[in-house]
mmCIF file of C-alpha atoms in Angstrom:
data_model
loop_
_atom_site.group_PDB
_atom_site.id
_atom_site.type_symbol
_atom_site.label_atom_id
_atom_site.label_comp_id
_atom_site.label_asym_id
_atom_site.label_seq_id
_atom_site.Cartn_x
_atom_site.Cartn_y
_atom_site.Cartn_z
ATOM 1 C CA GLY D 996 117.100 -26.161 95.780
ATOM 2 C CA ASP D 997 118.302 -23.387 94.568
ATOM 3 C CA SER D 998 121.045 -23.878 91.677
ATOM 4 C CA VAL D 999 123.043 -22.541 88.815
ATOM 5 C CA THR D 1000 123.785 -23.871 85.690
ATOM 6 C CA GLN D 1001 126.303 -22.231 83.571
ATOM 7 C CA MET D 1002 128.064 -22.608 79.698
ATOM 8 C CA GLU D 1003 130.828 -25.424 79.877
ATOM 9 C CA GLY D 1004 134.028 -24.055 78.739
ATOM 10 C CA PRO D 1005 136.580 -23.464 78.171
ATOM 11 C CA VAL D 1006 136.132 -20.906 76.098
ATOM 12 C CA THR D 1007 138.677 -19.179 73.845
ATOM 13 C CA LEU D 1008 138.542 -16.139 71.459
ATOM 14 C CA SER D 1009 141.006 -13.572 69.568
ATOM 15 C CA GLU D 1010 141.326 -10.259 71.314
ATOM 16 C CA GLU D 1011 138.504 -7.647 70.453
ATOM 17 C CA ALA D 1012 135.939 -9.980 69.906
ATOM 18 C CA PHE D 1013 131.899 -10.372 71.655
ATOM 19 C CA LEU D 1014 131.969 -12.410 74.619
ATOM 20 C CA THR D 1015 128.612 -14.026 75.899
ATOM 21 C CA ILE D 1016 128.583 -16.714 78.995
ATOM 22 C CA ASN D 1017 125.240 -18.078 79.447
ATOM 23 C CA CYS D 1018 123.901 -18.477 83.031
ATOM 24 C CA THR D 1019 120.797 -19.861 84.039
ATOM 25 C CA TYR D 1020 119.276 -20.435 87.753
ATOM 26 C CA THR D 1021 116.622 -22.253 89.539
ATOM 27 C CA ALA D 1022 114.892 -20.759 92.571
ATOM 28 C CA THR D 1023 111.900 -20.422 94.667
ATOM 29 C CA GLY D 1024 111.980 -16.837 95.624
ATOM 30 C CA TYR D 1025 113.773 -13.913 94.503
ATOM 31 C CA PRO D 1026 117.609 -14.234 94.608
ATOM 32 C CA SER D 1027 120.222 -11.841 93.856
ATOM 33 C CA LEU D 1028 122.493 -12.511 91.005
ATOM 34 C CA PHE D 1029 126.006 -11.974 90.795
ATOM 35 C CA TRP D 1030 129.186 -13.099 88.444
ATOM 36 C CA TYR D 1031 132.330 -13.106 90.241
ATOM 37 C CA VAL D 1032 135.873 -13.441 88.329
ATOM 38 C CA GLN D 1033 139.155 -15.435 89.557
ATOM 39 C CA TYR D 1034 142.558 -15.068 87.905
ATOM 40 C CA PRO D 1035 145.361 -17.757 88.479
ATOM 41 C CA GLY D 1036 146.322 -18.501 91.879
ATOM 42 C CA GLU D 1037 143.510 -16.035 93.502
ATOM 43 C CA GLY D 1038 140.191 -16.106 95.118
ATOM 44 C CA LEU D 1039 137.029 -15.072 93.419
ATOM 45 C CA GLN D 1040 136.345 -11.258 92.898
ATOM 46 C CA LEU D 1041 132.923 -10.154 92.631
ATOM 47 C CA LEU D 1042 132.242 -8.494 88.985
ATOM 48 C CA LEU D 1043 128.730 -7.384 88.946
ATOM 49 C CA LYS D 1044 125.543 -8.037 90.398
ATOM 50 C CA ALA D 1045 122.043 -7.603 90.149
ATOM 51 C CA THR D 1046 119.479 -7.536 92.755
ATOM 52 C CA LYS D 1047 115.974 -7.899 91.167
ATOM 53 C CA ALA D 1048 114.457 -8.643 87.822
ATOM 54 C CA ASP D 1049 115.512 -6.045 84.781
ATOM 55 C CA ASP D 1050 118.488 -4.852 86.499
ATOM 56 C CA LYS D 1051 121.646 -4.362 84.916
ATOM 57 C CA GLY D 1052 125.013 -4.878 86.632
ATOM 58 C CA SER D 1053 128.185 -3.696 84.728
ATOM 59 C CA ASN D 1054 131.524 -2.990 85.583
ATOM 60 C CA LYS D 1055 134.779 -3.034 83.433
ATOM 61 C CA GLY D 1056 132.970 -3.208 80.267
ATOM 62 C CA PHE D 1057 130.988 -6.333 81.014
ATOM 63 C CA GLU D 1058 127.374 -6.578 81.621
ATOM 64 C CA ALA D 1059 124.401 -8.880 82.594
ATOM 65 C CA THR D 1060 121.077 -8.417 82.885
ATOM 66 C CA TYR D 1061 118.634 -10.207 85.377
ATOM 67 C CA ARG D 1062 115.820 -11.604 83.120
ATOM 68 C CA LYS D 1063 113.206 -13.006 85.199
ATOM 69 C CA GLU D 1064 110.916 -14.461 82.499
ATOM 70 C CA THR D 1065 113.938 -16.721 81.295
ATOM 71 C CA THR D 1066 115.722 -17.181 84.541
ATOM 72 C CA SER D 1067 119.039 -16.204 83.143
ATOM 73 C CA PHE D 1068 121.647 -13.874 83.811
ATOM 74 C CA HIS D 1069 124.179 -13.913 81.000
ATOM 75 C CA LEU D 1070 127.386 -12.231 81.031
ATOM 76 C CA GLU D 1071 128.281 -10.045 77.770
ATOM 77 C CA LYS D 1072 131.497 -7.933 76.799
ATOM 78 C CA GLY D 1073 131.671 -6.088 73.321
ATOM 79 C CA SER D 1074 135.098 -6.390 73.058
ATOM 80 C CA VAL D 1075 137.752 -8.926 74.883
ATOM 81 C CA GLN D 1076 141.177 -8.298 76.366
ATOM 82 C CA VAL D 1077 144.057 -10.990 76.940
ATOM 83 C CA SER D 1078 143.899 -9.466 80.326
ATOM 84 C CA ASP D 1079 140.133 -10.701 80.730
ATOM 85 C CA SER D 1080 141.677 -14.410 80.554
ATOM 86 C CA ALA D 1081 140.236 -15.670 83.778
ATOM 87 C CA VAL D 1082 137.518 -18.474 85.240
ATOM 88 C CA TYR D 1083 133.768 -16.899 85.332
ATOM 89 C CA PHE D 1084 131.333 -18.051 88.098
ATOM 90 C CA CYS D 1085 127.636 -17.001 88.102
ATOM 91 C CA ALA D 1086 126.074 -17.350 91.534
ATOM 92 C CA LEU D 1087 122.986 -16.682 93.150
ATOM 93 C CA SER D 1088 122.196 -15.688 96.671
ATOM 94 C CA GLN D 1089 119.224 -16.271 98.658
ATOM 95 C CA ASN D 1090 119.736 -18.427 101.960
ATOM 96 C CA ASP D 1091 123.059 -18.573 100.620
ATOM 97 C CA MET D 1092 125.639 -18.330 97.796
ATOM 98 C CA ARG D 1093 125.375 -21.190 95.355
ATOM 99 C CA PHE D 1094 127.933 -20.929 92.549
ATOM 100 C CA GLY D 1095 128.033 -22.414 88.828
ATOM 101 C CA ALA D 1096 130.652 -24.871 87.711
ATOM 102 C CA GLY D 1097 132.989 -22.126 86.205
ATOM 103 C CA THR D 1098 133.688 -21.169 82.625
ATOM 104 C CA ARG D 1099 137.358 -20.715 81.678
ATOM 105 C CA LEU D 1100 137.959 -18.038 79.394
ATOM 106 C CA THR D 1101 141.272 -17.464 77.493
ATOM 107 C CA VAL D 1102 141.728 -14.579 75.106
ATOM 108 C CA LYS D 1103 144.511 -14.804 72.458
ATOM 109 C CA PRO D 1104 146.366 -11.933 70.964
ATOM 110 C CA ASN Y 988 143.507 -3.558 103.560
ATOM 111 C CA ALA Y 989 144.373 -7.226 104.231
ATOM 112 C CA GLY Y 990 140.862 -8.534 103.523
ATOM 113 C CA VAL Y 991 140.095 -12.136 103.965
ATOM 114 C CA THR Y 992 143.603 -13.958 105.145
ATOM 115 C CA GLN Y 993 143.848 -17.721 104.824
ATOM 116 C CA THR Y 994 146.877 -19.713 106.289
ATOM 117 C CA PRO Y 995 148.602 -21.665 105.113
ATOM 118 C CA LYS Y 996 148.391 -21.481 101.360
ATOM 119 C CA PHE Y 997 149.859 -25.010 100.420
ATOM 120 C CA GLN Y 998 149.392 -27.976 102.486
ATOM 121 C CA VAL Y 999 150.393 -31.982 101.843
ATOM 122 C CA LEU Y 1000 148.993 -34.302 104.403
ATOM 123 C CA LYS Y 1001 149.137 -38.373 104.409
ATOM 124 C CA THR Y 1002 145.599 -40.258 105.176
ATOM 125 C CA GLY Y 1003 144.731 -39.912 108.635
ATOM 126 C CA GLN Y 1004 146.676 -37.012 109.445
ATOM 127 C CA SER Y 1005 144.823 -33.560 110.834
ATOM 128 C CA MET Y 1006 144.945 -30.310 110.077
ATOM 129 C CA THR Y 1007 143.208 -26.686 110.536
ATOM 130 C CA LEU Y 1008 143.118 -24.246 107.928
ATOM 131 C CA GLN Y 1009 142.999 -20.523 109.341
ATOM 132 C CA CYS Y 1010 140.889 -17.730 108.090
ATOM 133 C CA ALA Y 1011 140.433 -14.074 109.464
ATOM 134 C CA GLN Y 1012 138.927 -11.148 108.289
ATOM 135 C CA ASP Y 1013 139.018 -7.145 109.096
ATOM 136 C CA MET Y 1014 136.092 -5.976 107.384
ATOM 137 C CA ASN Y 1015 133.901 -6.980 110.461
ATOM 138 C CA HIS Y 1016 131.679 -8.799 108.762
ATOM 139 C CA ASN Y 1017 129.222 -11.004 110.444
ATOM 140 C CA SER Y 1018 129.090 -13.854 107.837
ATOM 141 C CA MET Y 1019 132.304 -16.232 107.299
ATOM 142 C CA TYR Y 1020 132.075 -19.334 104.931
ATOM 143 C CA TRP Y 1021 134.327 -22.383 103.933
ATOM 144 C CA TYR Y 1022 134.148 -23.695 100.282
ATOM 145 C CA ARG Y 1023 135.997 -26.147 98.497
ATOM 146 C CA GLN Y 1024 136.739 -25.990 94.820
ATOM 147 C CA ASP Y 1025 137.109 -29.021 92.483
ATOM 148 C CA PRO Y 1026 137.522 -29.100 88.669
ATOM 149 C CA GLY Y 1027 134.393 -29.372 86.733
ATOM 150 C CA MET Y 1028 132.140 -28.795 90.266
ATOM 151 C CA GLY Y 1029 132.608 -25.099 90.999
ATOM 152 C CA LEU Y 1030 132.398 -23.896 94.564
ATOM 153 C CA ARG Y 1031 130.683 -26.199 97.241
ATOM 154 C CA LEU Y 1032 129.929 -24.589 100.562
ATOM 155 C CA ILE Y 1033 131.228 -26.845 103.444
ATOM 156 C CA TYR Y 1034 130.234 -24.676 106.357
ATOM 157 C CA TYR Y 1035 129.060 -21.586 107.335
ATOM 158 C CA SER Y 1036 128.679 -18.888 110.487
ATOM 159 C CA ALA Y 1037 125.986 -16.352 110.189
ATOM 160 C CA SER Y 1038 127.228 -14.855 113.439
ATOM 161 C CA GLU Y 1039 129.390 -15.043 115.920
ATOM 162 C CA GLY Y 1040 128.824 -18.171 118.361
ATOM 163 C CA THR Y 1041 126.841 -19.971 115.062
ATOM 164 C CA THR Y 1042 127.617 -22.329 112.399
ATOM 165 C CA ASP Y 1043 125.489 -24.669 109.812
ATOM 166 C CA LYS Y 1044 125.887 -27.093 107.467
ATOM 167 C CA GLY Y 1045 126.447 -26.679 103.846
ATOM 168 C CA GLU Y 1046 126.518 -28.943 100.976
ATOM 169 C CA VAL Y 1047 129.408 -31.026 101.822
ATOM 170 C CA PRO Y 1048 130.136 -30.901 105.967
ATOM 171 C CA ASN Y 1049 130.966 -34.733 106.156
ATOM 172 C CA GLY Y 1050 134.501 -34.963 107.217
ATOM 173 C CA TYR Y 1051 135.034 -31.127 108.200
ATOM 174 C CA ASN Y 1052 134.346 -29.252 111.635
ATOM 175 C CA VAL Y 1053 134.235 -25.712 112.222
ATOM 176 C CA SER Y 1054 134.880 -23.093 114.835
ATOM 177 C CA ARG Y 1055 133.553 -19.427 114.671
ATOM 178 C CA LEU Y 1056 136.363 -18.126 117.301
ATOM 179 C CA ASN Y 1057 135.426 -14.420 117.568
ATOM 180 C CA LYS Y 1058 133.799 -12.161 114.703
ATOM 181 C CA ARG Y 1059 137.195 -11.967 112.899
ATOM 182 C CA GLU Y 1060 138.047 -16.001 112.912
ATOM 183 C CA PHE Y 1061 136.796 -19.105 111.246
ATOM 184 C CA SER Y 1062 138.573 -22.078 111.313
ATOM 185 C CA LEU Y 1063 138.176 -25.331 109.648
ATOM 186 C CA ARG Y 1064 139.417 -28.520 110.893
ATOM 187 C CA LEU Y 1065 140.119 -31.972 108.904
ATOM 188 C CA GLU Y 1066 140.261 -34.269 111.689
ATOM 189 C CA SER Y 1067 141.256 -37.697 109.442
ATOM 190 C CA ALA Y 1068 142.408 -36.325 106.301
ATOM 191 C CA ALA Y 1069 141.305 -38.537 103.173
ATOM 192 C CA PRO Y 1070 142.383 -38.486 99.392
ATOM 193 C CA SER Y 1071 138.739 -36.996 98.837
ATOM 194 C CA GLN Y 1072 139.330 -33.852 100.549
ATOM 195 C CA THR Y 1073 142.292 -33.213 98.310
ATOM 196 C CA SER Y 1074 140.960 -29.768 96.924
ATOM 197 C CA VAL Y 1075 141.337 -25.823 96.694
ATOM 198 C CA TYR Y 1076 139.702 -24.496 100.108
ATOM 199 C CA PHE Y 1077 138.482 -21.013 100.087
ATOM 200 C CA CYS Y 1078 137.369 -18.810 103.234
ATOM 201 C CA ALA Y 1079 135.073 -15.896 102.635
ATOM 202 C CA SER Y 1080 133.186 -13.248 104.415
ATOM 203 C CA SER Y 1081 130.152 -10.826 103.986
ATOM 204 C CA ALA Y 1082 128.180 -8.192 105.517
ATOM 205 C CA ARG Y 1083 125.376 -10.224 105.261
ATOM 206 C CA GLY Y 1084 123.549 -11.992 108.140
ATOM 207 C CA GLY Y 1085 123.473 -11.363 112.319
ATOM 208 C CA THR Y 1086 120.524 -11.464 114.122
ATOM 209 C CA GLY Y 1087 118.694 -8.401 112.883
ATOM 210 C CA ALA Y 1088 117.949 -7.871 108.812
ATOM 211 C CA THR Y 1089 119.672 -9.776 106.580
ATOM 212 C CA SER Y 1090 121.511 -8.323 103.308
ATOM 213 C CA TYR Y 1091 121.037 -11.127 100.733
ATOM 214 C CA ASN Y 1092 122.707 -8.744 97.990
ATOM 215 C CA SER Y 1093 126.360 -8.330 100.261
ATOM 216 C CA PRO Y 1094 128.719 -9.822 97.726
ATOM 217 C CA LEU Y 1095 131.032 -12.325 99.228
ATOM 218 C CA HIS Y 1096 134.958 -11.347 99.648
ATOM 219 C CA PHE Y 1097 137.526 -14.224 99.350
ATOM 220 C CA GLY Y 1098 140.845 -15.309 100.604
ATOM 221 C CA ASN Y 1099 143.169 -16.575 97.975
ATOM 222 C CA GLY Y 1100 142.795 -20.452 99.100
ATOM 223 C CA THR Y 1101 144.798 -23.020 100.686
ATOM 224 C CA ARG Y 1102 145.539 -25.919 98.107
ATOM 225 C CA LEU Y 1103 145.450 -29.088 100.083
ATOM 226 C CA THR Y 1104 146.835 -32.458 98.989
ATOM 227 C CA VAL Y 1105 145.931 -35.673 100.830
ATOM 228 C CA THR Y 1106 148.119 -38.994 99.909
#
């Protein structure tokens, strides 16, 4: 069945460092891909999405490109801030929404 | 805007007790979902409802029942709670689904979760 694999955390970075969180997927068709973010004590919020191959989703300085040839949707940000500390989930949607295990990011001043 | 509202926020049960988690959305969404979140396992789908009057099992339905009361409300019931059901439960909704065209691009909108402990 469909599944998502994302890099294990936790990830700890200094402020202004470059961020990459890897995500790969397995699906039989052409899913839509998403990144969600979860702040402490809250539910998940949509961060960005891409609906077809080579699409780039972007929001709040975060970007991810839908790469069908490598079945990947890696999340990147050029300069992280303390306020970016959260848990990030990669997800795919086809018949239903499937999530990765989540990657906890901590950004230190 | 309220979005997706879940109650209660916290609950402690003893093994064998029952309870119902309530969820309501005010976005006129067709689809509603119940997930559980456990450390290192991400979110796993318990049940979902693609439209009013329909419900379907997800990845981990055992020990749970659901009711889609109307378009707004989708409840999750634990008939006889077990320690393995200790988790954080999230309700979500999306514009996807219905009996006509689907929209796989529609994101999920989540409530703030219910932290359940079963002793």
